[in-house]
C-alpha positions as a printed Julia matrix, in Angstrom:
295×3 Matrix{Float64}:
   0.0    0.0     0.0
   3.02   2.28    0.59
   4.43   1.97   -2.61
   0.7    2.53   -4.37
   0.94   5.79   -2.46
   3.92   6.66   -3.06
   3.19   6.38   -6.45
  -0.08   8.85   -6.68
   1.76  10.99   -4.99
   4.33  11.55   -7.41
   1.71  11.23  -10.22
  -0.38  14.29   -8.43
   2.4   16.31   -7.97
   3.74  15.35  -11.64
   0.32  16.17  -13.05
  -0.37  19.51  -10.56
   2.75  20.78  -12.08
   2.19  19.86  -15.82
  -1.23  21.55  -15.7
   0.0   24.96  -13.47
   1.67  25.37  -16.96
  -0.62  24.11  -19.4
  -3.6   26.15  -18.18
  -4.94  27.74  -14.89
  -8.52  26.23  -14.86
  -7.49  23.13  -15.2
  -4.73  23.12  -12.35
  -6.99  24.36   -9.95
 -10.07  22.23  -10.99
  -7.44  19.09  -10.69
  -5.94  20.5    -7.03
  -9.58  21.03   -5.84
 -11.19  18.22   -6.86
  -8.03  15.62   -6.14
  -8.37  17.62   -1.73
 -12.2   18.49   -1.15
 -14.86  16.14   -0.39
 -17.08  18.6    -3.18
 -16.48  19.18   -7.05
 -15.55  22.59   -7.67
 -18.37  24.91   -8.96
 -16.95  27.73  -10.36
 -19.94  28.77  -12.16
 -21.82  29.19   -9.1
 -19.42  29.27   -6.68
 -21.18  29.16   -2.93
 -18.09  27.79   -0.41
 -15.5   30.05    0.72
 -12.48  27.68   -0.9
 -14.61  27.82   -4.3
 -14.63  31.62   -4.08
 -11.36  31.79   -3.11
 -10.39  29.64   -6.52
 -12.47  32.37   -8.06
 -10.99  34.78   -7.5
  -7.62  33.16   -8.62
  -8.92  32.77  -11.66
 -10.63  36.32  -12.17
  -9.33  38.86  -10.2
  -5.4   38.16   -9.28
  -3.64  41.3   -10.26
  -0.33  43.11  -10.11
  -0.99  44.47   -6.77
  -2.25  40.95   -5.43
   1.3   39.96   -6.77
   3.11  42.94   -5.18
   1.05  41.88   -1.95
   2.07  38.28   -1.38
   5.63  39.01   -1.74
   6.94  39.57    1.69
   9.45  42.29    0.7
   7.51  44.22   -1.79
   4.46  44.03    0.6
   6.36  46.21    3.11
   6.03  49.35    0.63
   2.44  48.65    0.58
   1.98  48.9     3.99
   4.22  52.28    3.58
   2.24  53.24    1.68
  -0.82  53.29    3.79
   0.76  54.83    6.77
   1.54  51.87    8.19
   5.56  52.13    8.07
   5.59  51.65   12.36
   3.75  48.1    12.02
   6.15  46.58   10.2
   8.99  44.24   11.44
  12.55  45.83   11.35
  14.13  44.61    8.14
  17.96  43.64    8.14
  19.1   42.54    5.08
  17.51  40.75    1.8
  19.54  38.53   -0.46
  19.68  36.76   -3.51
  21.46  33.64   -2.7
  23.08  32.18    0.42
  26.36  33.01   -0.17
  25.71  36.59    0.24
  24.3   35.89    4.11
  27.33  37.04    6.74
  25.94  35.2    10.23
  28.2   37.13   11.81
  26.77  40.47   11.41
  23.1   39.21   12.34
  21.94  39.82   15.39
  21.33  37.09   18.34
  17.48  36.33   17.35
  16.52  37.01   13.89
  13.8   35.49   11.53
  14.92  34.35    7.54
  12.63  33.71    5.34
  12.09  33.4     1.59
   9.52  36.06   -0.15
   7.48  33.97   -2.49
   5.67  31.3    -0.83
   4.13  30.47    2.57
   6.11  28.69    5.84
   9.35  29.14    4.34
  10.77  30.31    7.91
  14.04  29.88   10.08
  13.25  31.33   13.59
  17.03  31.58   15.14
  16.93  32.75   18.54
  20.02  31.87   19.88
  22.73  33.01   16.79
  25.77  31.26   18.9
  23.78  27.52   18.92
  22.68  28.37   15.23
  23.44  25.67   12.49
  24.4   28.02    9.32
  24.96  24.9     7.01
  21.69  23.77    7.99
  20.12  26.89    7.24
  21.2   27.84    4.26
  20.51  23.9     2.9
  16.92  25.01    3.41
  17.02  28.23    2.14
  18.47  27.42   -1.12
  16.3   24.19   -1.61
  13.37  27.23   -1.12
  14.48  29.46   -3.29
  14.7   26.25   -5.89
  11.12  25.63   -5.53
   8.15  26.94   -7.26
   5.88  27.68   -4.63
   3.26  28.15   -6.74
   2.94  25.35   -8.83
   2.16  23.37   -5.16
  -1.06  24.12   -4.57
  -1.59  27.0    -8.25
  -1.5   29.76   -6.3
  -0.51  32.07   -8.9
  -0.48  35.49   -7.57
   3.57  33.66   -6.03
   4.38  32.94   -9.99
   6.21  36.14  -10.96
   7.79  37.39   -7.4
  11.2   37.35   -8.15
  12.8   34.8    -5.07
  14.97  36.44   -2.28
  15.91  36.0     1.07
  14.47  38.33    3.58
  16.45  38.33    7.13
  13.65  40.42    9.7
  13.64  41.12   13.7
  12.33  38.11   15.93
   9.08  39.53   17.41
   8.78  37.78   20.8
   6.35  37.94   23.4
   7.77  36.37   26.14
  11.52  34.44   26.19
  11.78  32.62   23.09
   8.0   32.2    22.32
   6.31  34.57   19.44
   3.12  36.24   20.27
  -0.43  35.51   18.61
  -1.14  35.67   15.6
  -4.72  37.03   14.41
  -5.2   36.3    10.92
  -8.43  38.86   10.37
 -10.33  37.49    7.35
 -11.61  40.37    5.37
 -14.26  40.21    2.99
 -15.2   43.1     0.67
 -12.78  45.85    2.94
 -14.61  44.72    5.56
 -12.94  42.49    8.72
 -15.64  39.73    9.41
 -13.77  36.96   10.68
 -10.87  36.61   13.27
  -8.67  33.02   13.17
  -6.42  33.35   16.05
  -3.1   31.18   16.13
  -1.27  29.9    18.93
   1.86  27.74   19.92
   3.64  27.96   16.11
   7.1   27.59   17.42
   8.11  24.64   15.7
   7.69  22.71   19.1
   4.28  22.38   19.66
   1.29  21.51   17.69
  -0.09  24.67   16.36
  -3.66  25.78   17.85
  -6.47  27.71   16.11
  -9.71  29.02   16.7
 -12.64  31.2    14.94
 -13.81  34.51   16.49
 -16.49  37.42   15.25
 -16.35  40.93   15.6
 -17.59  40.7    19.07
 -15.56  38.45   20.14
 -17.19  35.2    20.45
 -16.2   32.03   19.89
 -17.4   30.55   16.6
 -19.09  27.36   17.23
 -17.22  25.43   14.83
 -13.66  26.46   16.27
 -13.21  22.87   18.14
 -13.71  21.12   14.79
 -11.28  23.09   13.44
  -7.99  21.45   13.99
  -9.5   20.08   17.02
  -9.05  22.56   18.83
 -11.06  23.7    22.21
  -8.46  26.45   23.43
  -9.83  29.77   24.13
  -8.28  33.39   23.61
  -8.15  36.54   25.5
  -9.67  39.45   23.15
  -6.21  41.47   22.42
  -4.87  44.17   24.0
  -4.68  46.41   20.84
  -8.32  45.17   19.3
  -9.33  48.47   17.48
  -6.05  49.55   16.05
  -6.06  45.86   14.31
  -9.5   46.06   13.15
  -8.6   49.62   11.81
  -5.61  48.6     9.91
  -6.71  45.66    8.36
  -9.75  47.89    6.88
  -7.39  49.95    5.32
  -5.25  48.17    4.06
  -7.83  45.42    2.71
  -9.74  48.16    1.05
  -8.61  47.21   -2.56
  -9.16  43.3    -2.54
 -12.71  41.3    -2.69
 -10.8   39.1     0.01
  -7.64  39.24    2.04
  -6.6   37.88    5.4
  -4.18  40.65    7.35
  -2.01  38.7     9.56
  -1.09  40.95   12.74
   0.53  40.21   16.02
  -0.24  41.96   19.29
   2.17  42.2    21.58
   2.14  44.27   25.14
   4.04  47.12   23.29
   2.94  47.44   20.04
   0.95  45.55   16.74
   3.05  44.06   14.17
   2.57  43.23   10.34
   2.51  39.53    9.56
   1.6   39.61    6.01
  -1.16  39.34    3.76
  -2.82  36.33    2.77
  -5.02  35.67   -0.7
  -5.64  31.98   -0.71
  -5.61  30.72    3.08
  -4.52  27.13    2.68
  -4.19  27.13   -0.83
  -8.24  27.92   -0.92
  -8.7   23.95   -0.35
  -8.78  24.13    3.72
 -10.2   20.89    4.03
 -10.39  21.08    7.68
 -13.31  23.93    7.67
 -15.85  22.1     8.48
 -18.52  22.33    5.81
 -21.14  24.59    7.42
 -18.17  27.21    7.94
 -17.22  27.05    4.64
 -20.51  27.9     3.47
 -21.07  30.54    6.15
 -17.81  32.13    5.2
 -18.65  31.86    1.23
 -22.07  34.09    2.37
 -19.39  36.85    3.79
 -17.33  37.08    0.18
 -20.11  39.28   -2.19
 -18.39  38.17   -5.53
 -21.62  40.82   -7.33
 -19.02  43.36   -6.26
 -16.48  42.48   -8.56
């Protein structure tokens, strides 16, 4: 059975790639249909994943582009007056060989610009494998993110290295992350993130505007933590109104610490738009936030 799986595996991934090239539609009718438990409609498109794929297909732009590239995204947020959110940047590079450890601080984050979870967290620079690091970087910077799961808005961001301050909330340990789900400029949704060290399991859970729990939260990754509202609530509502005023859907990723908010980044297809583990009812409830008429 191992070696049948093996085998589809490298056939989907084959095929996924052949078809991110061949033609758009297809890729993402192929990627949808091969991880949902539902065909892809996107005709009538009623889910949140289907509108997500949508959206892909219709609406991606050079600004959605500029967006999901962590290093061009910072002008962006610049550029809406946002300049004291954002992480303090260190370097950026082009290859591995132009990273000098020694002039990095103790704790610093690396990550590569054009993809999702390509991250070292290094908090101790004296205990910090460099060999190790840049093995990973350059096998990320090899990839191409986007043919993984055809999210194309990562096809044409030229690949760097991006080498940003550790944001820590207590020793070692980064603070929450609220990913605020956005849905015609308008924050609807708040997906709160704990525990994403690279030690523990990550946890997750679903809150409203008010503040309350969505009932569907300890499906979700089974999951029955629950969250303190933040300290710094309405400046993160207010930022991630402005700057999701020009996209039909974007999640602004924000951390709150006890000093200040910080930019995460901005996010146009959360998991790829096939998040499989939304349960179903969620998924249509969330698809009922995203107007698509307005495009």
């Amino acid at each position: 059975m191992k070696i049948f799986k093996r085998i589809y595996i490298m056939y989907y991934k084959k095929m996924l790639v052949l078809l991110c090239y061949i033609n758009h539609k297809w890729a993402t009718k192929f990627l949808f249909n091969h991880n949902m438990e539902y065909k892809l409609n996107l005709k009538h498109p009623k889910t949140f994943n289907e509108k997500i794929q949508w959206l892909k297909l219709n609406k991606f732009d050079e600004l959605v582009t500029k967006c999901a590239d962590k290093i061009e995204v910072r002008k962006y947020v610049e550029e809406k007056g946002f300049s004291n959110i954002l992480p303090k940047l260190i370097c950026t590079y082009l290859t591995t060989n132009e990273i000098n450890y020694d002039l990095l601080p103790n704790k610093y984050a690396l990550k590569c610009n054009h993809g999702a979870g390509y991250n070292i967290i290094v908090t101790d620079a004296r205990n910090n494998n460099k060999e190790n690091c840049n093995k990973k970087l350059s096998k990320w910077l090899n990839e191409d993110y986007w043919t993984m799961a055809a999210e194309f808005q990562y096809k044409y961001i030229q690949k760097k290295i991006i080498c940003e301050e550790f944001i820590e909330e207590f020793e070692n340990k980064p603070p929450l992350d609220y990913k605020i789900h956005c849905f015609n400029g308008e924050p609807k949704i708040i997906l709160v993130c704990s525990d994403r060290d690279g030690i523990n399991h990550p946890k997750y859970a679903y809150y409203d505007m008010n503040w309350k729990k969505k009932s569907y939260s300890q499906m979700y990754m089974k999951n029955d933590i629950t969250y303190e509202k933040p300290q710094h609530f309405d400046e993160m509502i207010h930022i991630a109104q402005v700057l999701s005023k020009p996209f039909d859907f974007v999640r602004v990723d924000l951390y709150d610490t006890d000093k200040k908010v910080y930019f995460g980044e901005l996010t146009f297809t959360p998991a790829g738009g096939i998040d499989n583990d939304l349960p179903y009812d969620a998924d249509v409830e969330m698809g009922k936030m995203l107007d698509l008429s307005k495009s």
